[in-house]
Amino acid sequence: MKINENVVIVGRKVILVPYESCHVPKYHEWMKSEELQQLTASEPLSLEEEYAMQKAWRQDENKCTFIVAEKERYEQTVQQNQQEAETGSMVGDVNLFLLEDAQQVAEVEIMIAEESARGKGLGKEAVCSMMRYGVEQLGMKKYVAKIGLQNGPSIRLFTQLGFTETSRSDVFQEVTMEVDVSEQFTHLLHSFTPQYAQRSHTTSLP
């Protein structure tokens, strides 16, 4: 999405950076994992297809994507080389897919691909930061999450964030959860993103 191509979101534990071509090789390695393919309902792509998808998503006005970087690792190398800092600290991605048949409604996805980064609260802060960005910058009024039935951690996370189950499919083996953007929900997002800030992607972060 063009609107976020120069946006960096800084949090307490994570930094969200736009999905660039330099991130594709590592992302491609992640998606060779059968576990991640199953959890994200994705099919494996060739490296060339992955590059083409990154480019297409960058131009698509209905797809907003950030790479999730672990802030502590990022800050250790950013002064030397920002690109290497991003690729070296990337642990997953977070996405908003704006639904074309509904105004101000988006499907949200979070993936922490690096096993060493799981269980640290990075996914929670990343998805809350992304939804806060969606509310404040894109005017989102409702969020939808489609989660594999076997993905217990994600179901528990979205339940904690106020999402409720609206349907489930035995065919696709997934549950659909939704939440309206209310004052209470917005307050919850703020409580989980106390250090939320936006900066330019061209500006080195301290």
mmCIF file of C-alpha atoms in Angstrom, residues 44-154:
data_model
loop_
_atom_site.group_PDB
_atom_site.id
_atom_site.type_symbol
_atom_site.label_atom_id
_atom_site.label_comp_id
_atom_site.label_asym_id
_atom_site.label_seq_id
_atom_site.Cartn_x
_atom_site.Cartn_y
_atom_site.Cartn_z
ATOM 1 C CA PRO A 44 4.814 -22.283 -1.280
ATOM 2 C CA LEU A 45 6.031 -19.865 -3.949
ATOM 3 C CA SER A 46 9.240 -19.680 -5.935
ATOM 4 C CA LEU A 47 11.628 -16.867 -5.074
ATOM 5 C CA GLU A 48 10.659 -15.076 -8.295
ATOM 6 C CA GLU A 49 6.970 -15.377 -7.409
ATOM 7 C CA GLU A 50 7.721 -14.023 -3.931
ATOM 8 C CA TYR A 51 9.429 -10.947 -5.408
ATOM 9 C CA ALA A 52 6.479 -10.420 -7.761
ATOM 10 C CA MET A 53 4.017 -10.674 -4.870
ATOM 11 C CA GLN A 54 5.969 -8.158 -2.783
ATOM 12 C CA LYS A 55 5.913 -5.704 -5.671
ATOM 13 C CA ALA A 56 2.194 -6.257 -6.324
ATOM 14 C CA TRP A 57 1.282 -5.835 -2.662
ATOM 15 C CA ARG A 58 3.277 -2.608 -2.548
ATOM 16 C CA GLN A 59 1.035 -1.181 -5.275
ATOM 17 C CA ASP A 60 -2.258 -2.646 -4.012
ATOM 18 C CA GLU A 61 -4.407 -0.054 -2.240
ATOM 19 C CA ASN A 62 -6.258 -2.798 -0.351
ATOM 20 C CA LYS A 63 -3.211 -4.457 1.215
ATOM 21 C CA CYS A 64 -1.174 -2.875 4.005
ATOM 22 C CA THR A 65 1.880 -4.881 5.079
ATOM 23 C CA PHE A 66 4.673 -4.359 7.579
ATOM 24 C CA ILE A 67 7.635 -6.544 8.431
ATOM 25 C CA VAL A 68 7.936 -7.106 12.181
ATOM 26 C CA ALA A 69 11.461 -6.469 13.480
ATOM 27 C CA GLU A 70 12.632 -7.214 17.000
ATOM 28 C CA LYS A 71 13.564 -3.784 18.343
ATOM 29 C CA GLU A 72 16.462 -4.852 20.568
ATOM 30 C CA ARG A 73 18.241 -6.664 17.721
ATOM 31 C CA TYR A 74 17.457 -3.866 15.292
ATOM 32 C CA GLU A 75 18.976 -1.183 17.475
ATOM 33 C CA GLN A 76 22.237 -3.106 17.831
ATOM 34 C CA THR A 77 23.112 -2.608 14.146
ATOM 35 C CA VAL A 78 20.978 0.227 12.768
ATOM 36 C CA GLN A 79 23.715 2.845 13.100
ATOM 37 C CA GLN A 80 25.958 0.811 10.795
ATOM 38 C CA ASN A 81 23.417 -0.191 8.141
ATOM 39 C CA GLN A 82 19.644 0.264 8.302
ATOM 40 C CA GLN A 83 18.868 -2.363 5.655
ATOM 41 C CA GLU A 84 20.994 -5.010 7.356
ATOM 42 C CA ALA A 85 19.427 -4.057 10.690
ATOM 43 C CA GLU A 86 15.963 -4.687 9.257
ATOM 44 C CA THR A 87 16.761 -7.996 7.562
ATOM 45 C CA GLY A 88 18.779 -9.227 10.523
ATOM 46 C CA SER A 89 16.064 -8.473 13.065
ATOM 47 C CA MET A 90 12.946 -9.391 11.085
ATOM 48 C CA VAL A 91 10.863 -12.009 12.878
ATOM 49 C CA GLY A 92 7.523 -11.966 11.064
ATOM 50 C CA ASP A 93 4.936 -9.832 9.328
ATOM 51 C CA VAL A 94 1.586 -8.208 10.014
ATOM 52 C CA ASN A 95 -1.061 -7.375 7.421
ATOM 53 C CA LEU A 96 -4.307 -5.549 6.878
ATOM 54 C CA PHE A 97 -6.454 -6.604 3.924
ATOM 55 C CA LEU A 98 -9.125 -3.984 3.292
ATOM 56 C CA LEU A 99 -12.329 -5.743 2.300
ATOM 57 C CA GLU A 100 -13.601 -4.371 -0.997
ATOM 58 C CA ASP A 101 -17.254 -5.171 -0.304
ATOM 59 C CA ALA A 102 -17.312 -3.395 3.056
ATOM 60 C CA GLN A 103 -16.318 0.130 4.005
ATOM 61 C CA GLN A 104 -13.669 0.622 6.674
ATOM 62 C CA VAL A 105 -13.420 -3.088 7.436
ATOM 63 C CA ALA A 106 -10.134 -4.989 7.267
ATOM 64 C CA GLU A 107 -8.945 -8.533 7.789
ATOM 65 C CA VAL A 108 -5.901 -8.615 10.069
ATOM 66 C CA GLU A 109 -3.128 -11.221 10.077
ATOM 67 C CA ILE A 110 -0.047 -11.657 12.257
ATOM 68 C CA MET A 111 2.788 -14.149 11.792
ATOM 69 C CA ILE A 112 5.834 -14.552 14.026
ATOM 70 C CA ALA A 113 7.950 -16.847 11.890
ATOM 71 C CA GLU A 114 11.111 -17.021 13.995
ATOM 72 C CA GLU A 115 10.603 -19.613 16.724
ATOM 73 C CA SER A 116 13.097 -17.835 18.998
ATOM 74 C CA ALA A 117 10.898 -14.718 18.894
ATOM 75 C CA ARG A 118 7.685 -16.429 19.969
ATOM 76 C CA GLY A 119 6.289 -16.169 23.465
ATOM 77 C CA LYS A 120 7.847 -12.738 24.056
ATOM 78 C CA GLY A 121 4.803 -10.581 23.364
ATOM 79 C CA LEU A 122 6.129 -9.406 19.999
ATOM 80 C CA GLY A 123 3.116 -10.630 18.059
ATOM 81 C CA LYS A 124 0.692 -8.991 20.450
ATOM 82 C CA GLU A 125 2.405 -5.614 20.287
ATOM 83 C CA ALA A 126 2.815 -5.872 16.509
ATOM 84 C CA VAL A 127 -0.831 -6.662 15.790
ATOM 85 C CA CYS A 128 -2.055 -4.011 18.232
ATOM 86 C CA SER A 129 0.262 -1.443 16.639
ATOM 87 C CA MET A 130 -1.001 -2.403 13.193
ATOM 88 C CA MET A 131 -4.653 -2.116 14.224
ATOM 89 C CA ARG A 132 -3.965 1.206 15.943
ATOM 90 C CA TYR A 133 -2.382 2.432 12.699
ATOM 91 C CA GLY A 134 -5.438 1.221 10.819
ATOM 92 C CA VAL A 135 -7.791 3.108 13.124
ATOM 93 C CA GLU A 136 -5.787 6.339 13.245
ATOM 94 C CA GLN A 137 -4.540 6.514 9.646
ATOM 95 C CA LEU A 138 -7.000 4.441 7.588
ATOM 96 C CA GLY A 139 -10.228 5.022 9.527
ATOM 97 C CA MET A 140 -10.938 1.363 10.195
ATOM 98 C CA LYS A 141 -14.231 0.669 11.973
ATOM 99 C CA LYS A 142 -14.116 -3.117 12.200
ATOM 100 C CA TYR A 143 -11.539 -5.906 12.129
ATOM 101 C CA VAL A 144 -11.892 -9.517 11.030
ATOM 102 C CA ALA A 145 -9.447 -12.352 11.740
ATOM 103 C CA LYS A 146 -9.541 -15.774 10.080
ATOM 104 C CA ILE A 147 -7.515 -18.271 12.086
ATOM 105 C CA GLY A 148 -6.803 -21.971 11.607
ATOM 106 C CA LEU A 149 -8.632 -24.113 14.135
ATOM 107 C CA GLN A 150 -5.328 -25.668 15.192
ATOM 108 C CA ASN A 151 -3.735 -22.263 15.879
ATOM 109 C CA GLY A 152 -4.587 -22.040 19.563
ATOM 110 C CA PRO A 153 -2.135 -19.208 20.435
ATOM 111 C CA SER A 154 -3.633 -16.884 17.802
#
